[in-house]
Amino acid sequence: MKTNRLSKTLAAALNVQMTKEAHASQLYLSYAAWAEQQGLNGIADFLFRHASEERNHMMKILEYISKRGAEVLVTAIPAPPENPASINRCFEQIFTHEEGNTTAIYKLVKMSFDEADWATWNFMQWFVKEQVEEETLAMNLLNKMKIADGEKISGEALYVLDRDLKNTPDEIIAAQDVTTEHP
Ligand code: FEO
């Protein structure tokens, strides 16, 4: 009796996304190690925490594939990109990465919609909301850099940014959860 509740196409696409999340974790991990080598321990801390969050995203997808009765395919993780040339580039590359991930998530949403696989569509909504948060987080980093003069950031501003990011919460309030008391 067939108990697999995922189509071949969706199972394959979810497995690909699972590896993408693992790759995202490696990317944040490598940027974190790079930042630490630059003496930016606060930024490194922030990025290390985010690497762990990406690993959790990977795990969510792995469990979903498994619980729907399809085969989980753990494959090699592509190498992370080269170290960024500056902290400004680091944050730009993070934003570009998150934009790309949103596109990949939207494709999965569309695929599940087209197949009328409402369980997968519903599962993917968590990722849609998460990507809004991830993009906001990356935008906030870029905005901070813009205020600090981007590539021309002074040593003093970098010191403050590094100190602040150490204590920056990993989660931001999504627009859906905003109230007048907590904008
Ligand atoms: Fe798993 Fe940064 O999205």
CSV table of C-alpha atoms and ligand atoms in Angstrom, one decimal:
chain,number,residue,atom,x,y,z
A,1,MET,CA,0.0,0.0,0.0
A,2,LYS,CA,1.3,3.4,-1.0
A,3,THR,CA,1.7,5.7,2.0
A,4,ASN,CA,3.8,8.4,0.4
A,5,ARG,CA,1.7,11.6,0.6
A,6,LEU,CA,4.1,13.7,-1.5
A,7,SER,CA,4.3,13.7,-5.3
A,8,LYS,CA,7.7,12.8,-6.8
A,9,THR,CA,8.1,16.4,-8.0
A,10,LEU,CA,7.4,18.0,-4.7
A,11,ALA,CA,9.5,15.5,-2.7
A,12,ALA,CA,12.4,16.3,-5.0
A,13,ALA,CA,11.9,20.0,-4.7
A,14,LEU,CA,11.6,19.8,-0.9
A,15,ASN,CA,14.8,17.8,-0.8
A,16,VAL,CA,16.6,20.5,-2.9
A,17,GLN,CA,15.3,23.2,-0.5
A,18,MET,CA,16.5,21.2,2.5
A,19,THR,CA,20.0,21.3,1.0
A,20,LYS,CA,19.6,25.0,0.3
A,21,GLU,CA,18.9,25.6,3.9
A,22,ALA,CA,22.0,23.6,4.9
A,23,HIS,CA,24.0,25.6,2.4
A,24,ALA,CA,22.6,28.8,4.0
A,25,SER,CA,23.8,27.6,7.3
A,26,GLN,CA,27.3,27.0,5.9
A,27,LEU,CA,27.3,30.5,4.3
A,28,TYR,CA,26.5,32.2,7.7
A,29,LEU,CA,29.0,29.9,9.4
A,30,SER,CA,31.8,30.9,7.0
A,31,TYR,CA,30.9,34.6,7.2
A,32,ALA,CA,30.8,34.3,11.0
A,33,ALA,CA,34.3,32.7,11.1
A,34,TRP,CA,35.6,35.5,8.8
A,35,ALA,CA,34.1,38.2,11.0
A,36,GLU,CA,35.7,36.6,14.0
A,37,GLN,CA,39.1,36.7,12.3
A,38,GLN,CA,38.6,40.4,11.7
A,39,GLY,CA,38.1,40.9,15.4
A,40,LEU,CA,34.4,41.6,15.0
A,41,ASN,CA,33.2,39.2,17.7
A,42,GLY,CA,29.7,40.7,18.1
A,43,ILE,CA,29.0,40.4,14.3
A,44,ALA,CA,30.5,36.9,14.4
A,45,ASP,CA,28.2,36.0,17.3
A,46,PHE,CA,25.1,37.3,15.4
A,47,LEU,CA,26.1,35.3,12.3
A,48,PHE,CA,26.9,32.1,14.3
A,49,ARG,CA,23.4,32.3,15.8
A,50,HIS,CA,22.0,32.7,12.4
A,51,ALA,CA,23.9,29.7,11.0
A,52,SER,CA,22.1,27.7,13.7
A,53,GLU,CA,18.7,29.1,12.7
A,54,GLU,CA,19.3,28.0,9.1
A,55,ARG,CA,20.2,24.5,10.3
A,56,ASN,CA,16.8,24.5,12.1
A,57,HIS,CA,15.1,25.4,8.8
A,58,MET,CA,16.9,22.4,7.2
A,59,MET,CA,15.6,20.2,10.0
A,60,LYS,CA,12.0,21.4,9.6
A,61,ILE,CA,12.0,20.4,5.9
A,62,LEU,CA,13.7,17.1,6.6
A,63,GLU,CA,11.1,16.2,9.2
A,64,TYR,CA,8.3,17.2,6.9
A,65,ILE,CA,9.5,15.1,4.0
A,66,SER,CA,9.9,12.1,6.4
A,67,LYS,CA,6.5,12.6,8.1
A,68,ARG,CA,4.7,12.7,4.7
A,69,GLY,CA,6.2,9.3,3.9
A,70,ALA,CA,8.7,10.4,1.2
A,71,GLU,CA,12.4,9.7,1.0
A,72,VAL,CA,14.8,12.1,2.6
A,73,LEU,CA,17.9,12.6,0.4
A,74,VAL,CA,20.8,14.0,2.4
A,75,THR,CA,23.4,15.1,-0.2
A,76,ALA,CA,26.6,17.0,-0.3
A,77,ILE,CA,26.3,20.7,0.6
A,78,PRO,CA,27.8,23.1,-1.9
A,79,ALA,CA,30.7,25.1,-0.6
A,80,PRO,CA,29.9,28.6,0.8
A,81,PRO,CA,31.0,31.6,-1.3
A,82,GLU,CA,34.4,33.2,-0.8
A,83,ASN,CA,34.9,35.5,2.1
A,84,PRO,CA,33.5,39.0,1.6
A,85,ALA,CA,35.8,41.9,0.9
A,86,SER,CA,34.3,44.1,3.6
A,87,ILE,CA,31.6,44.1,6.2
A,88,ASN,CA,29.5,46.2,3.9
A,89,ARG,CA,29.8,43.5,1.2
A,90,CYS,CA,29.2,40.8,3.8
A,91,PHE,CA,25.8,42.3,4.6
A,92,GLU,CA,25.0,43.0,0.9
A,93,GLN,CA,25.7,39.3,0.1
A,94,ILE,CA,23.5,38.2,3.0
A,95,PHE,CA,20.6,40.3,1.6
A,96,THR,CA,21.1,38.9,-1.9
A,97,HIS,CA,21.2,35.4,-0.5
A,98,GLU,CA,18.0,35.9,1.4
A,99,GLU,CA,16.3,37.3,-1.7
A,100,GLY,CA,17.3,34.2,-3.7
A,101,ASN,CA,16.0,32.0,-0.9
A,102,THR,CA,12.6,33.8,-1.0
A,103,THR,CA,12.4,33.1,-4.7
A,104,ALA,CA,13.1,29.4,-4.0
A,105,ILE,CA,10.4,29.3,-1.3
A,106,TYR,CA,7.8,31.0,-3.5
A,107,LYS,CA,8.5,28.4,-6.2
A,108,LEU,CA,7.7,25.6,-3.7
A,109,VAL,CA,4.5,27.5,-2.7
A,110,LYS,CA,3.5,27.7,-6.3
A,111,MET,CA,4.2,24.1,-7.0
A,112,SER,CA,2.2,22.9,-4.0
A,113,PHE,CA,-0.7,25.2,-5.1
A,114,ASP,CA,-0.6,23.9,-8.7
A,115,GLU,CA,-0.7,20.3,-7.3
A,116,ALA,CA,-3.4,21.2,-4.8
A,117,ASP,CA,-1.2,19.7,-2.1
A,118,TRP,CA,-2.7,21.9,0.7
A,119,ALA,CA,-0.6,20.2,3.4
A,120,THR,CA,2.6,21.3,1.7
A,121,TRP,CA,1.1,24.7,0.9
A,122,ASN,CA,0.3,25.1,4.5
A,123,PHE,CA,3.7,23.9,5.7
A,124,MET,CA,5.4,26.4,3.3
A,125,GLN,CA,3.5,29.3,4.8
A,126,TRP,CA,5.8,29.2,7.8
A,127,PHE,CA,8.7,29.7,5.5
A,128,VAL,CA,6.9,32.6,3.6
A,129,LYS,CA,6.6,34.5,6.9
A,130,GLU,CA,10.1,33.5,8.0
A,131,GLN,CA,11.5,35.0,4.7
A,132,VAL,CA,9.8,38.3,5.4
A,133,GLU,CA,11.6,38.3,8.8
A,134,GLU,CA,14.9,37.2,7.3
A,135,GLU,CA,14.8,39.9,4.6
A,136,THR,CA,13.9,42.6,7.2
A,137,LEU,CA,16.8,41.5,9.3
A,138,ALA,CA,19.1,41.7,6.3
A,139,MET,CA,17.6,45.1,5.3
A,140,ASN,CA,18.2,46.4,8.9
A,141,LEU,CA,21.9,45.4,8.6
A,142,LEU,CA,22.2,47.3,5.3
A,143,ASN,CA,20.4,50.3,6.8
A,144,LYS,CA,22.8,50.4,9.7
A,145,MET,CA,25.7,50.3,7.3
A,146,LYS,CA,24.2,53.1,5.2
A,147,ILE,CA,24.0,55.3,8.3
A,148,ALA,CA,27.6,54.4,9.1
A,149,ASP,CA,28.7,55.4,5.6
A,150,GLY,CA,28.9,51.9,4.0
A,151,GLU,CA,32.4,51.1,2.7
A,152,LYS,CA,33.8,54.2,4.4
A,153,ILE,CA,32.6,53.1,7.9
A,154,SER,CA,34.9,54.5,10.6
A,155,GLY,CA,36.6,52.3,13.2
A,156,GLU,CA,34.5,53.9,15.9
A,157,ALA,CA,31.2,53.2,14.0
A,158,LEU,CA,32.3,49.6,13.4
A,159,TYR,CA,33.1,49.2,17.0
A,160,VAL,CA,29.6,50.3,18.0
A,161,LEU,CA,27.9,48.2,15.3
A,162,ASP,CA,29.9,45.1,16.4
A,163,ARG,CA,28.9,45.7,20.1
A,164,ASP,CA,25.2,46.3,19.2
A,165,LEU,CA,24.9,43.2,17.0
A,166,LYS,CA,26.1,41.0,19.8
A,167,ASN,CA,22.9,41.7,21.6
A,168,THR,CA,20.6,42.0,18.6
A,169,PRO,CA,17.7,39.5,18.9
A,170,ASP,CA,17.6,36.9,16.2
A,171,GLU,CA,13.9,37.4,15.7
A,172,ILE,CA,12.2,40.5,14.6
A,173,ILE,CA,8.5,41.3,14.9
A,174,ALA,CA,6.8,40.4,11.7
A,175,ALA,CA,4.4,43.0,10.2
A,176,GLN,CA,1.5,40.6,10.8
A,177,ASP,CA,2.3,40.6,14.6
A,178,VAL,CA,2.7,44.4,15.0
A,179,THR,CA,0.4,46.3,17.3
A,180,THR,CA,0.3,50.0,18.3
A,181,GLU,CA,1.9,49.1,21.6
A,182,HIS,CA,4.7,47.0,19.8
A,183,PRO,CA,5.4,48.6,16.4
B,1,FEO,FE1,16.3,29.7,5.9
B,1,FEO,FE2,17.7,32.6,5.7
B,1,FEO,O1,16.3,31.4,5.3
